[in-house]
């Protein structure tokens, strides 16, 4: 990409970014302005609508209050009620006009069909007017007789400050509905009347009448309060503005105006489209102007480029110079280039001079080289002999290296085996030391056994002596029993049994004595053998220690060789 094209591209980007920022900022400002304008317009329209509704209701309320005053003056008998209520002013504006007396009497035009026990005093409109002691307006409801949406206006009737009943009228809301339905903003919005507690009273969609705001706006019902808010229904954003209906007794109504945001911001979309078109046109014009300006300003640079090309294509003619037409940046660039070429030209001349001198030196070097080549041939023959000897020496050295590597491998294996042997010897020494300790312990136990057998022999001698004395005592007892005759016969039997027992005890003691003597002989032989084994074990431990030390020395030497 050419430098001029890069400049144009950068300028186009800068202009586009600047215009985009301007469009975004202006879009934001226009959106805020349109929102404020929409809110103001909707509030004005809401105020006008509520004023019309208020005027319409006030005229009906005044008619009913006039009827109330007429009844208060004329009285509440049937003839006067019929004459007062049946006037065209009332029948033409009210769907139903009626009077409920404090005595429970009910009179209406048209009469309608009422139950025989109908008592107006139990009705909500009567109670509300009686309680408020002023004109009241009920919320809209569907009339049972006509099926239309109506409201009831009721006011107390007093004669000489004494309440004689309540006058009321059912008013068809078709006129109010017509006013509300006319506010459709060209098909991009609608209006409805809602109570302060969120109950829809009049709505263009009859299905939503007398239902809550949450039914109309399931994604989030707005708060009923003066001002404009944003809602969403069926994926569309809308503005909704509430305006309070003033001057309606006992009623807290609001007129709600709904407008699609897309419609409210339609001008913004048109402006955005126009701004984008203007930006594209401006960018194209600016790029065209910049292109012409850059072409004009780049002429000196293009001239310098052509001159440099001529120098490059002129077989390296360094005598050519650029023509300087000004003292701007391009002129400074041309001057610097001319200085550069001048220095190159001077350097080339110096190189040419040095090249001649180098040629002379080269000729001398060639002559010296020829002489050296003859000497080199002689040296080459001698070098060949030396090389053959060196090759033989190298082969021998390689064989020695292989043998050394093999010896190193064998020494490594021997070292590994010696280390394993060292571990085996160490374990053998430990086992022999344990064996020597066990033998020493066994020698002690046998010595103890030998001494115990000697003690047992002494005990047996005592037992033998006792048995002999017992035998003598038994013999003496037998002699004494014989002397006693029949009186000593039982004692003689006992003495004979004692003598037999002493004799058996003496025989058993002799047998035990013989066995103990044999045991003592075996114990002495075992002591002698264990003593010899202990000496041999200690000697073996010493020999094993010497073998371990020698094997450790061998392992160390092998490690030194392998290292």
Coordinates of C-alpha atoms in Angstrom, one line a residue:
X1 CA 0.0 0.0 0.0
X2 CA 1.4 3.4 -1.0
X3 CA 2.1 6.0 1.7
X4 CA -0.5 8.4 0.2
X5 CA -3.1 5.6 0.4
X6 CA -2.2 5.0 4.1
X7 CA -2.7 8.7 4.8
X8 CA -6.1 8.7 3.1
X9 CA -7.1 5.6 5.0
X10 CA -6.0 7.1 8.3
X11 CA -7.8 10.3 7.5
X12 CA -11.0 8.4 6.6
X13 CA -10.9 6.5 9.8
X14 CA -10.4 9.6 11.9
X15 CA -13.3 11.4 10.1
X16 CA -15.6 8.3 10.4
X17 CA -14.8 8.0 14.1
X18 CA -15.4 11.7 14.7
X19 CA -18.7 11.6 12.9
X20 CA -19.7 8.4 14.7
X21 CA -19.0 10.0 18.1
X22 CA -21.0 13.0 17.0
X23 CA -23.9 10.8 15.9
X24 CA -23.9 8.8 19.1
X25 CA -23.8 11.9 21.3
X26 CA -26.4 13.7 19.3
X27 CA -28.6 10.5 19.3
X28 CA -28.3 10.5 23.1
X29 CA -29.2 14.2 23.3
X30 CA -32.1 13.8 20.9
X31 CA -33.4 10.8 22.8
X32 CA -33.4 12.8 26.0
X33 CA -35.1 15.7 24.3
X34 CA -37.7 13.5 22.6
X35 CA -38.4 11.8 25.9
X36 CA -38.9 15.1 27.7
X37 CA -41.1 16.3 24.8
X38 CA -43.1 13.1 24.8
X39 CA -43.6 13.3 28.6
X40 CA -44.7 16.9 28.3
X41 CA -47.1 16.2 25.5
X42 CA -48.6 13.2 27.2
X43 CA -49.1 15.2 30.4
X44 CA -50.8 18.0 28.5
X45 CA -53.0 15.5 26.6
X46 CA -53.7 13.7 29.9
X47 CA -54.6 17.0 31.6
X48 CA -56.9 17.9 28.7
X49 CA -58.6 14.5 28.8
X50 CA -59.1 14.6 32.5
X51 CA -60.5 18.1 32.2
X52 CA -63.1 16.8 29.6
X53 CA -64.0 13.9 31.8
X54 CA -64.2 16.1 34.8
X55 CA -66.5 18.6 32.9
X56 CA -68.6 15.7 31.7
X57 CA -69.0 14.3 35.2
X58 CA -69.6 17.6 36.9
X59 CA -72.4 18.4 34.5
X60 CA -74.1 15.1 35.5
X61 CA -73.4 15.7 39.1
X62 CA -74.9 19.1 38.9
X63 CA -78.0 17.7 37.2
X64 CA -78.4 15.1 40.1
X65 CA -77.9 17.8 42.7
X66 CA -80.5 19.9 40.9
X67 CA -82.9 16.9 41.1
X68 CA -82.1 16.5 44.8
X69 CA -82.9 20.2 45.5
X70 CA -86.2 19.8 43.5
X71 CA -87.2 16.8 45.6
X72 CA -86.3 18.6 48.8
X73 CA -88.6 21.5 47.8
X74 CA -91.5 19.6 46.3
X75 CA -91.5 16.7 48.7
X76 CA -91.0 12.9 48.3
X77 CA -94.5 11.8 47.5
X78 CA -95.0 9.7 44.4
X79 CA -96.6 12.5 42.3
X80 CA -93.9 15.0 43.0
X81 CA -91.1 12.4 42.5
X82 CA -92.6 11.4 39.1
X83 CA -92.9 15.1 38.0
X84 CA -89.4 15.9 39.2
X85 CA -87.5 12.8 37.9
X86 CA -89.4 12.5 34.6
X87 CA -88.0 15.7 33.2
X88 CA -86.2 15.3 29.8
X89 CA -83.0 16.8 31.3
X90 CA -82.7 13.8 33.6
X91 CA -84.1 11.0 31.4
X92 CA -81.9 12.2 28.5
X93 CA -78.6 12.1 30.4
X94 CA -79.3 9.4 32.9
X95 CA -79.8 5.7 32.1
X96 CA -81.8 5.4 35.3
X97 CA -83.0 8.1 37.8
X98 CA -84.3 7.1 41.2
X99 CA -85.0 8.2 44.8
X100 CA -84.7 6.0 47.9
X101 CA -86.5 7.4 51.0
X102 CA -85.5 7.0 54.6
X103 CA -88.7 5.0 55.0
X104 CA -87.5 2.4 52.5
X105 CA -89.7 3.7 49.6
X106 CA -88.0 3.4 46.2
X107 CA -89.1 5.3 43.1
X108 CA -87.3 5.2 39.7
X109 CA -87.7 6.1 36.1
X110 CA -87.9 3.9 34.2
X111 CA -89.5 1.8 36.9
X112 CA -87.7 -1.5 36.1
X113 CA -88.3 -4.9 37.7
X114 CA -87.4 -4.9 41.4
X115 CA -88.2 -7.5 44.1
X116 CA -91.1 -6.8 46.4
X117 CA -88.9 -6.5 49.4
X118 CA -86.3 -4.3 47.7
X119 CA -85.0 -1.8 50.3
X120 CA -82.8 1.0 49.0
X121 CA -81.4 1.7 52.4
X122 CA -79.4 -1.6 52.2
X123 CA -77.7 -0.6 48.9
X124 CA -74.2 0.5 48.7
X125 CA -74.9 3.8 46.9
X126 CA -77.4 4.7 49.6
X127 CA -75.0 3.8 52.4
X128 CA -72.1 5.7 50.8
X129 CA -74.1 8.9 50.3
X130 CA -75.7 8.7 53.7
X131 CA -72.3 8.1 55.3
X132 CA -70.5 10.9 53.4
X133 CA -73.4 13.3 53.5
X134 CA -72.3 14.6 50.1
X135 CA -72.4 13.5 46.5
X136 CA -70.5 10.3 45.8
X137 CA -69.5 8.5 42.6
X138 CA -69.1 4.7 42.6
X139 CA -66.6 2.8 40.5
X140 CA -67.8 1.6 37.1
X141 CA -69.7 -1.7 37.0
X142 CA -71.7 -3.7 34.5
X143 CA -75.4 -2.8 34.8
X144 CA -77.6 -5.9 35.2
X145 CA -80.5 -4.4 33.2
X146 CA -78.6 -3.2 30.2
X147 CA -75.2 -5.0 30.3
X148 CA -73.4 -1.7 29.8
X149 CA -70.6 -0.1 31.8
X150 CA -72.1 2.5 34.2
X151 CA -71.4 4.4 37.3
X152 CA -73.8 5.5 40.0
X153 CA -73.9 9.1 41.3
X154 CA -75.8 9.6 44.5
X155 CA -76.4 12.6 46.8
X156 CA -78.4 13.0 50.0
X157 CA -81.7 14.8 49.9
X158 CA -82.4 17.1 52.9
X159 CA -85.5 19.0 53.9
X160 CA -85.1 21.6 56.5
X161 CA -81.7 20.0 57.4
X162 CA -83.4 16.7 57.9
X163 CA -82.4 13.9 55.6
X164 CA -85.4 12.4 53.8
X165 CA -83.6 10.1 51.4
X166 CA -80.9 9.7 48.7
X167 CA -81.3 10.7 45.0
X168 CA -79.3 8.7 42.5
X169 CA -78.7 8.1 38.9
X170 CA -77.0 5.5 36.8
X171 CA -74.8 7.1 34.1
X172 CA -73.8 5.3 30.9
X173 CA -70.0 5.6 30.4
X174 CA -70.2 5.3 26.6
X175 CA -69.3 8.9 26.2
X176 CA -66.3 8.6 28.4
X177 CA -65.3 5.4 26.7
X178 CA -65.6 7.2 23.3
X179 CA -63.2 9.9 24.6
X180 CA -60.8 7.3 25.9
X181 CA -60.9 5.1 22.7
X182 CA -60.3 8.2 20.5
X183 CA -56.8 8.5 22.1
X184 CA -55.1 5.8 20.0
X185 CA -52.2 7.9 18.7
X186 CA -52.8 6.8 15.2
X187 CA -52.8 3.2 16.1
X188 CA -49.5 3.4 18.1
X189 CA -51.0 3.7 21.6
X190 CA -54.2 3.8 23.6
X191 CA -55.7 5.3 26.8
X192 CA -57.6 3.9 29.8
X193 CA -58.9 4.9 33.2
X194 CA -57.6 3.2 36.3
X195 CA -58.2 3.7 40.0
X196 CA -55.5 4.5 42.5
X197 CA -55.5 0.9 43.7
X198 CA -54.7 -0.4 40.2
X199 CA -58.1 -1.5 39.0
X200 CA -58.8 -0.8 35.3
X201 CA -62.1 1.0 35.0
X202 CA -62.4 1.7 31.3
X203 CA -60.2 0.2 28.6
X204 CA -60.4 -0.1 24.8
X205 CA -60.0 -3.9 25.3
X206 CA -63.3 -4.8 27.0
X207 CA -61.7 -8.0 28.4
X208 CA -59.5 -5.9 30.6
X209 CA -62.3 -3.7 32.0
X210 CA -62.7 -4.1 35.8
X211 CA -59.4 -6.1 36.1
X212 CA -56.1 -5.3 37.6
X213 CA -53.1 -3.7 36.0
X214 CA -51.2 -6.9 36.5
X215 CA -53.5 -8.5 34.0
X216 CA -52.7 -5.9 31.4
X217 CA -48.9 -5.9 32.2
X218 CA -47.9 -9.4 33.4
X219 CA -44.2 -8.5 33.1
X220 CA -44.5 -5.9 35.7
X221 CA -47.4 -3.5 36.5
X222 CA -46.4 0.1 36.8
X223 CA -47.2 2.1 39.9
X224 CA -50.2 4.4 39.6
X225 CA -48.9 7.8 40.3
X226 CA -48.5 11.1 38.3
X227 CA -45.7 11.1 35.8
X228 CA -44.4 9.0 32.8
X229 CA -43.0 5.5 33.2
X230 CA -41.7 2.7 31.0
X231 CA -43.4 -0.7 30.6
X232 CA -42.9 -3.7 28.3
X233 CA -45.6 -5.8 26.8
X234 CA -45.3 -8.5 24.2
X235 CA -41.6 -7.5 23.7
X236 CA -42.4 -3.9 22.9
X237 CA -41.3 -1.0 25.1
X238 CA -44.0 1.6 25.8
X239 CA -44.3 4.9 27.7
X240 CA -47.2 5.2 30.1
X241 CA -48.3 8.5 31.7
X242 CA -50.8 8.8 34.6
X243 CA -52.9 12.0 35.1
X244 CA -55.2 12.3 38.1
X245 CA -58.9 13.1 37.5
X246 CA -59.7 16.0 39.9
X247 CA -63.1 17.1 41.1
X248 CA -64.7 13.7 41.2
X249 CA -66.2 13.2 44.7
X250 CA -65.2 10.0 46.5
X251 CA -63.4 8.7 43.4
X252 CA -59.6 8.5 42.9
X253 CA -59.3 8.0 39.2
X254 CA -56.3 8.4 36.8
X255 CA -56.2 8.7 33.0
X256 CA -53.4 6.5 31.6
X257 CA -52.0 7.3 28.2
X258 CA -49.8 4.6 26.5
X259 CA -47.5 5.3 23.6
X260 CA -45.1 2.9 21.8
X261 CA -41.5 4.1 22.2
X262 CA -40.8 3.2 18.6
X263 CA -43.4 5.8 17.6
X264 CA -42.1 8.4 20.1
X265 CA -38.5 8.0 18.8
X266 CA -39.5 7.8 15.1
X267 CA -38.0 11.2 14.5
X268 CA -34.8 9.9 16.1
X269 CA -34.6 7.0 13.7
X270 CA -35.0 9.4 10.7
X271 CA -32.4 11.7 12.1
X272 CA -30.0 8.8 12.7
X273 CA -30.5 7.6 9.1
X274 CA -29.9 11.1 7.7
X275 CA -26.8 11.5 9.9
X276 CA -25.3 8.3 8.7
X277 CA -25.9 9.3 5.0
X278 CA -24.4 12.7 5.7
X279 CA -21.4 11.1 7.4
X280 CA -20.8 8.8 4.4
X281 CA -21.1 11.8 2.0
X282 CA -18.7 13.9 4.2
X283 CA -16.2 11.1 4.4
X284 CA -16.2 10.6 0.6
X285 CA -15.8 14.4 0.0
X286 CA -13.1 14.7 2.6
X287 CA -11.2 11.7 1.1
X288 CA -11.5 13.2 -2.4
X289 CA -10.2 16.6 -1.2
X290 CA -7.4 15.0 0.8
X291 CA -6.4 12.8 -2.2
X292 CA -6.0 15.9 -4.4
X293 CA -4.1 17.8 -1.7
X294 CA -1.8 14.9 -1.0
X295 CA -1.1 14.4 -4.7
X296 CA -0.1 18.1 -4.9
X297 CA 2.0 18.0 -1.8
X298 CA 3.7 14.7 -2.8
X299 CA 5.0 16.1 -6.1
X300 CA 8.5 17.0 -4.8
X301 CA 8.8 13.5 -3.2
X302 CA 7.7 11.9 -6.5
X303 CA 10.3 13.9 -8.3
X304 CA 13.0 12.8 -5.9
X305 CA 11.9 9.2 -6.3
X306 CA 12.2 9.4 -10.1
X307 CA 15.7 10.9 -9.7
X308 CA 16.8 8.2 -7.3
X309 CA 15.4 5.6 -9.8
X310 CA 17.5 7.2 -12.6
X311 CA 20.6 7.0 -10.4
X312 CA 19.9 3.3 -9.6
X313 CA 19.2 2.4 -13.3
X314 CA 22.2 4.4 -14.6
X315 CA 24.7 1.6 -13.9
X316 CA 25.8 3.2 -10.7
X317 CA 26.5 6.6 -12.0
X318 CA 27.4 8.5 -8.8
X319 CA 28.0 11.8 -10.6
X320 CA 24.3 12.5 -10.8
X321 CA 22.7 14.7 -8.2
X322 CA 19.1 15.6 -7.2
X323 CA 17.8 19.0 -8.1
X324 CA 16.7 21.0 -5.0
X325 CA 13.6 23.1 -5.5
X326 CA 12.9 24.3 -2.0
X327 CA 13.9 24.5 1.6
X328 CA 11.2 22.4 3.1
X329 CA 11.4 18.8 4.4
X330 CA 11.7 17.4 0.9
X331 CA 14.5 19.9 0.1
X332 CA 16.4 18.8 3.3
X333 CA 15.9 15.2 2.3
X334 CA 17.3 15.8 -1.2
X335 CA 20.3 17.7 0.2
X336 CA 21.0 14.8 2.6
X337 CA 20.8 12.3 -0.3
X338 CA 23.2 14.4 -2.4
X339 CA 25.7 14.4 0.5
X340 CA 25.3 10.7 0.9
X341 CA 26.0 10.1 -2.8
X342 CA 29.0 12.4 -2.6
X343 CA 30.5 10.4 0.2
X344 CA 29.8 7.1 -1.5
X345 CA 31.5 8.5 -4.6
X346 CA 34.6 9.5 -2.6
X347 CA 34.7 6.1 -0.9
X348 CA 34.5 4.3 -4.3
X349 CA 37.5 6.4 -5.6
X350 CA 39.5 5.4 -2.5
X351 CA 38.6 1.8 -2.9
X352 CA 39.7 1.9 -6.6
X353 CA 43.1 3.2 -5.5
X354 CA 43.5 0.6 -2.8
X355 CA 42.5 -2.1 -5.3
X356 CA 45.6 -1.3 -7.5
X357 CA 47.9 -1.6 -4.5
X358 CA 46.2 -4.9 -3.5
X359 CA 46.8 -6.3 -7.0
X360 CA 50.6 -5.6 -6.7
X361 CA 50.7 -7.3 -3.4
X362 CA 48.7 -10.2 -4.8
X363 CA 51.3 -10.8 -7.5
X364 CA 54.0 -11.0 -4.9
X365 CA 51.9 -13.4 -2.9
X366 CA 51.4 -15.6 -6.0
X367 CA 55.2 -15.9 -6.5
X368 CA 55.7 -16.8 -2.9
X369 CA 52.9 -19.3 -3.0
X370 CA 54.5 -21.1 -6.0
X371 CA 57.7 -21.5 -4.0
X372 CA 55.7 -22.7 -1.0
X373 CA 53.8 -25.2 -3.1
X374 CA 57.1 -27.0 -4.0
X375 CA 58.1 -27.2 -0.4
X376 CA 54.6 -28.3 0.5
X377 CA 54.8 -31.3 -1.9
X378 CA 57.8 -32.6 -0.1
X379 CA 56.2 -32.0 3.2
X380 CA 53.1 -33.8 2.0
X381 CA 55.0 -37.1 1.3
X382 CA 56.5 -37.0 4.7
X383 CA 53.2 -36.1 6.2
X384 CA 51.6 -39.1 4.6
X385 CA 54.0 -41.5 6.4
X386 CA 53.4 -39.7 9.6
X387 CA 49.6 -39.9 9.0
X388 CA 49.8 -43.7 8.4
X389 CA 51.6 -44.1 11.8
X390 CA 49.1 -41.8 13.4
X391 CA 46.2 -43.9 12.0
X392 CA 47.7 -47.1 13.4
X393 CA 48.3 -45.3 16.7
X394 CA 44.7 -44.1 16.6
X395 CA 43.4 -47.6 16.0
X396 CA 45.4 -48.9 18.9
X397 CA 44.1 -46.0 21.1
X398 CA 40.6 -46.8 20.0
X399 CA 41.0 -50.4 20.9
X400 CA 42.5 -49.4 24.3
X401 CA 39.6 -47.1 24.9
X402 CA 37.1 -49.9 24.1
X403 CA 38.9 -52.2 26.5
X404 CA 39.0 -49.5 29.1
X405 CA 35.2 -48.9 28.6
X406 CA 34.6 -52.7 28.9
X407 CA 36.8 -52.8 32.1
X408 CA 34.9 -49.8 33.4
X409 CA 31.7 -51.6 32.8
X410 CA 33.0 -54.8 34.5
X411 CA 34.3 -52.8 37.4
X412 CA 30.9 -51.1 37.7
X413 CA 29.2 -54.6 37.8
X414 CA 31.9 -55.8 40.3
X415 CA 31.3 -52.7 42.4
X416 CA 27.5 -53.4 42.4
X417 CA 28.1 -57.0 43.4
X418 CA 30.6 -56.0 46.0
X419 CA 28.1 -53.5 47.5
X420 CA 25.5 -56.3 47.5
X421 CA 28.0 -58.6 49.2
X422 CA 28.8 -55.9 51.7
X423 CA 25.1 -55.7 52.6
X424 CA 24.9 -59.6 52.9
X425 CA 28.0 -59.6 55.1
X426 CA 26.5 -56.8 57.3
X427 CA 23.3 -58.8 57.7
X428 CA 25.4 -62.0 58.4
X429 CA 27.4 -60.2 61.1
X430 CA 24.2 -58.9 62.7
X431 CA 22.7 -62.4 62.6
X432 CA 25.8 -63.9 64.1
X433 CA 25.9 -61.3 66.8
X434 CA 22.3 -62.1 67.6
X435 CA 23.2 -65.8 67.7
X436 CA 26.1 -65.2 70.0
X437 CA 23.8 -63.3 72.3
X438 CA 21.3 -66.0 72.3
X439 CA 24.0 -68.7 73.0
X440 CA 25.2 -66.6 75.9
X441 CA 21.7 -66.3 77.2
X442 CA 21.2 -70.1 76.8
X443 CA 24.5 -70.8 78.7
X444 CA 23.2 -68.8 81.6
X445 CA 19.8 -70.6 81.5
X446 CA 21.6 -74.0 81.5
X447 CA 23.8 -73.0 84.4
X448 CA 20.7 -72.0 86.3
X449 CA 19.1 -75.3 85.4
X450 CA 22.2 -77.2 86.7
X451 CA 22.2 -75.4 90.0
X452 CA 18.5 -76.1 90.3
X453 CA 19.0 -79.8 89.8
X454 CA 21.7 -79.8 92.5
X455 CA 19.1 -78.2 94.9
X456 CA 16.5 -80.7 93.9
X457 CA 19.0 -83.5 94.7
X458 CA 19.5 -82.1 98.2
X459 CA 15.7 -82.0 98.6
X460 CA 15.5 -85.6 97.6
X461 CA 18.1 -86.6 100.1
X462 CA 15.9 -84.9 102.8
X463 CA 12.8 -86.8 101.5
X464 CA 14.8 -90.1 101.6
X465 CA 15.9 -89.5 105.1
X466 CA 12.3 -88.7 106.1
X467 CA 11.0 -91.8 104.5
X468 CA 13.6 -94.0 106.3
X469 CA 12.6 -92.4 109.7
X470 CA 9.0 -92.9 108.8
X471 CA 9.7 -96.6 108.0
X472 CA 11.4 -96.9 111.5
X473 CA 8.5 -95.2 113.1
X474 CA 6.0 -97.5 111.4
X475 CA 8.1 -100.5 112.5
X476 CA 8.1 -99.3 116.0
X477 CA 4.4 -98.7 115.9
X478 CA 3.8 -102.2 114.6
X479 CA 5.8 -103.7 117.4
X480 CA 3.9 -101.6 120.0
X481 CA 0.6 -102.7 118.3
X482 CA 1.6 -106.3 118.6
X483 CA 2.3 -105.8 122.2
X484 CA -1.1 -104.3 122.7
X485 CA -2.9 -107.3 121.2
X486 CA -6.4 -107.0 120.1
X487 CA -6.6 -103.3 121.1
X488 CA -3.7 -102.4 118.9
X489 CA -4.8 -104.3 115.8
X490 CA -6.3 -101.2 114.0
X491 CA -3.2 -99.2 114.9
X492 CA -1.1 -102.0 113.5
X493 CA -2.9 -101.8 110.2
X494 CA -2.3 -98.1 110.0
X495 CA 1.3 -98.5 110.9
X496 CA 1.7 -101.1 108.2
X497 CA 0.1 -98.8 105.6
X498 CA 2.4 -95.9 106.7
X499 CA 5.4 -98.2 106.4
X500 CA 4.3 -99.3 102.9
X501 CA 3.9 -95.6 101.9
X502 CA 7.3 -94.7 103.3
X503 CA 8.8 -97.6 101.3
X504 CA 7.1 -96.4 98.1
X505 CA 8.2 -92.8 98.8
X506 CA 11.8 -94.0 99.3
X507 CA 11.6 -96.0 96.0
X508 CA 10.2 -92.9 94.1
X509 CA 12.9 -90.7 95.6
X510 CA 15.6 -93.0 94.4
X511 CA 14.1 -93.0 90.9
X512 CA 13.9 -89.2 90.9
X513 CA 17.5 -89.1 92.3
X514 CA 18.6 -91.2 89.4
X515 CA 16.8 -89.0 86.8
X516 CA 18.2 -85.8 88.3
X517 CA 21.7 -87.3 88.2
X518 CA 21.2 -88.1 84.5
X519 CA 19.8 -84.5 84.0
X520 CA 22.9 -83.0 85.8
X521 CA 25.2 -85.0 83.5
X522 CA 23.3 -83.8 80.4
X523 CA 23.2 -80.2 81.7
X524 CA 27.0 -80.2 82.3
X525 CA 27.5 -81.6 78.8
X526 CA 25.1 -78.9 77.4
X527 CA 27.0 -76.2 79.3
X528 CA 30.3 -77.4 77.8
X529 CA 28.8 -77.5 74.3
X530 CA 27.2 -74.1 74.6
X531 CA 30.5 -72.6 75.9
X532 CA 32.3 -74.0 72.9
X533 CA 29.5 -72.7 70.6
X534 CA 29.8 -69.2 72.1
X535 CA 33.5 -69.2 71.6
X536 CA 33.1 -70.3 68.0
X537 CA 30.3 -67.7 67.5
X538 CA 32.5 -64.9 68.8
X539 CA 35.3 -66.1 66.5
X540 CA 32.9 -66.2 63.5
X541 CA 31.7 -62.6 64.3
X542 CA 35.3 -61.4 64.3
X543 CA 36.0 -63.2 61.0
X544 CA 32.8 -61.8 59.5
X545 CA 33.8 -58.2 60.6
X546 CA 37.2 -58.7 59.0
X547 CA 35.5 -59.9 55.8
X548 CA 33.1 -56.9 55.8
X549 CA 36.1 -54.5 56.2
X550 CA 38.0 -56.2 53.4
X551 CA 34.9 -56.2 51.1
X552 CA 34.4 -52.5 51.9
X553 CA 38.0 -51.8 50.9
X554 CA 37.4 -53.7 47.7
X555 CA 34.2 -51.7 47.0
X556 CA 36.1 -48.5 47.6
X557 CA 39.0 -49.4 45.3
X558 CA 36.5 -50.5 42.5
X559 CA 34.8 -47.2 42.9
X560 CA 38.1 -45.4 42.5
X561 CA 38.8 -47.4 39.3
X562 CA 35.3 -46.9 37.9
X563 CA 35.5 -43.2 38.7

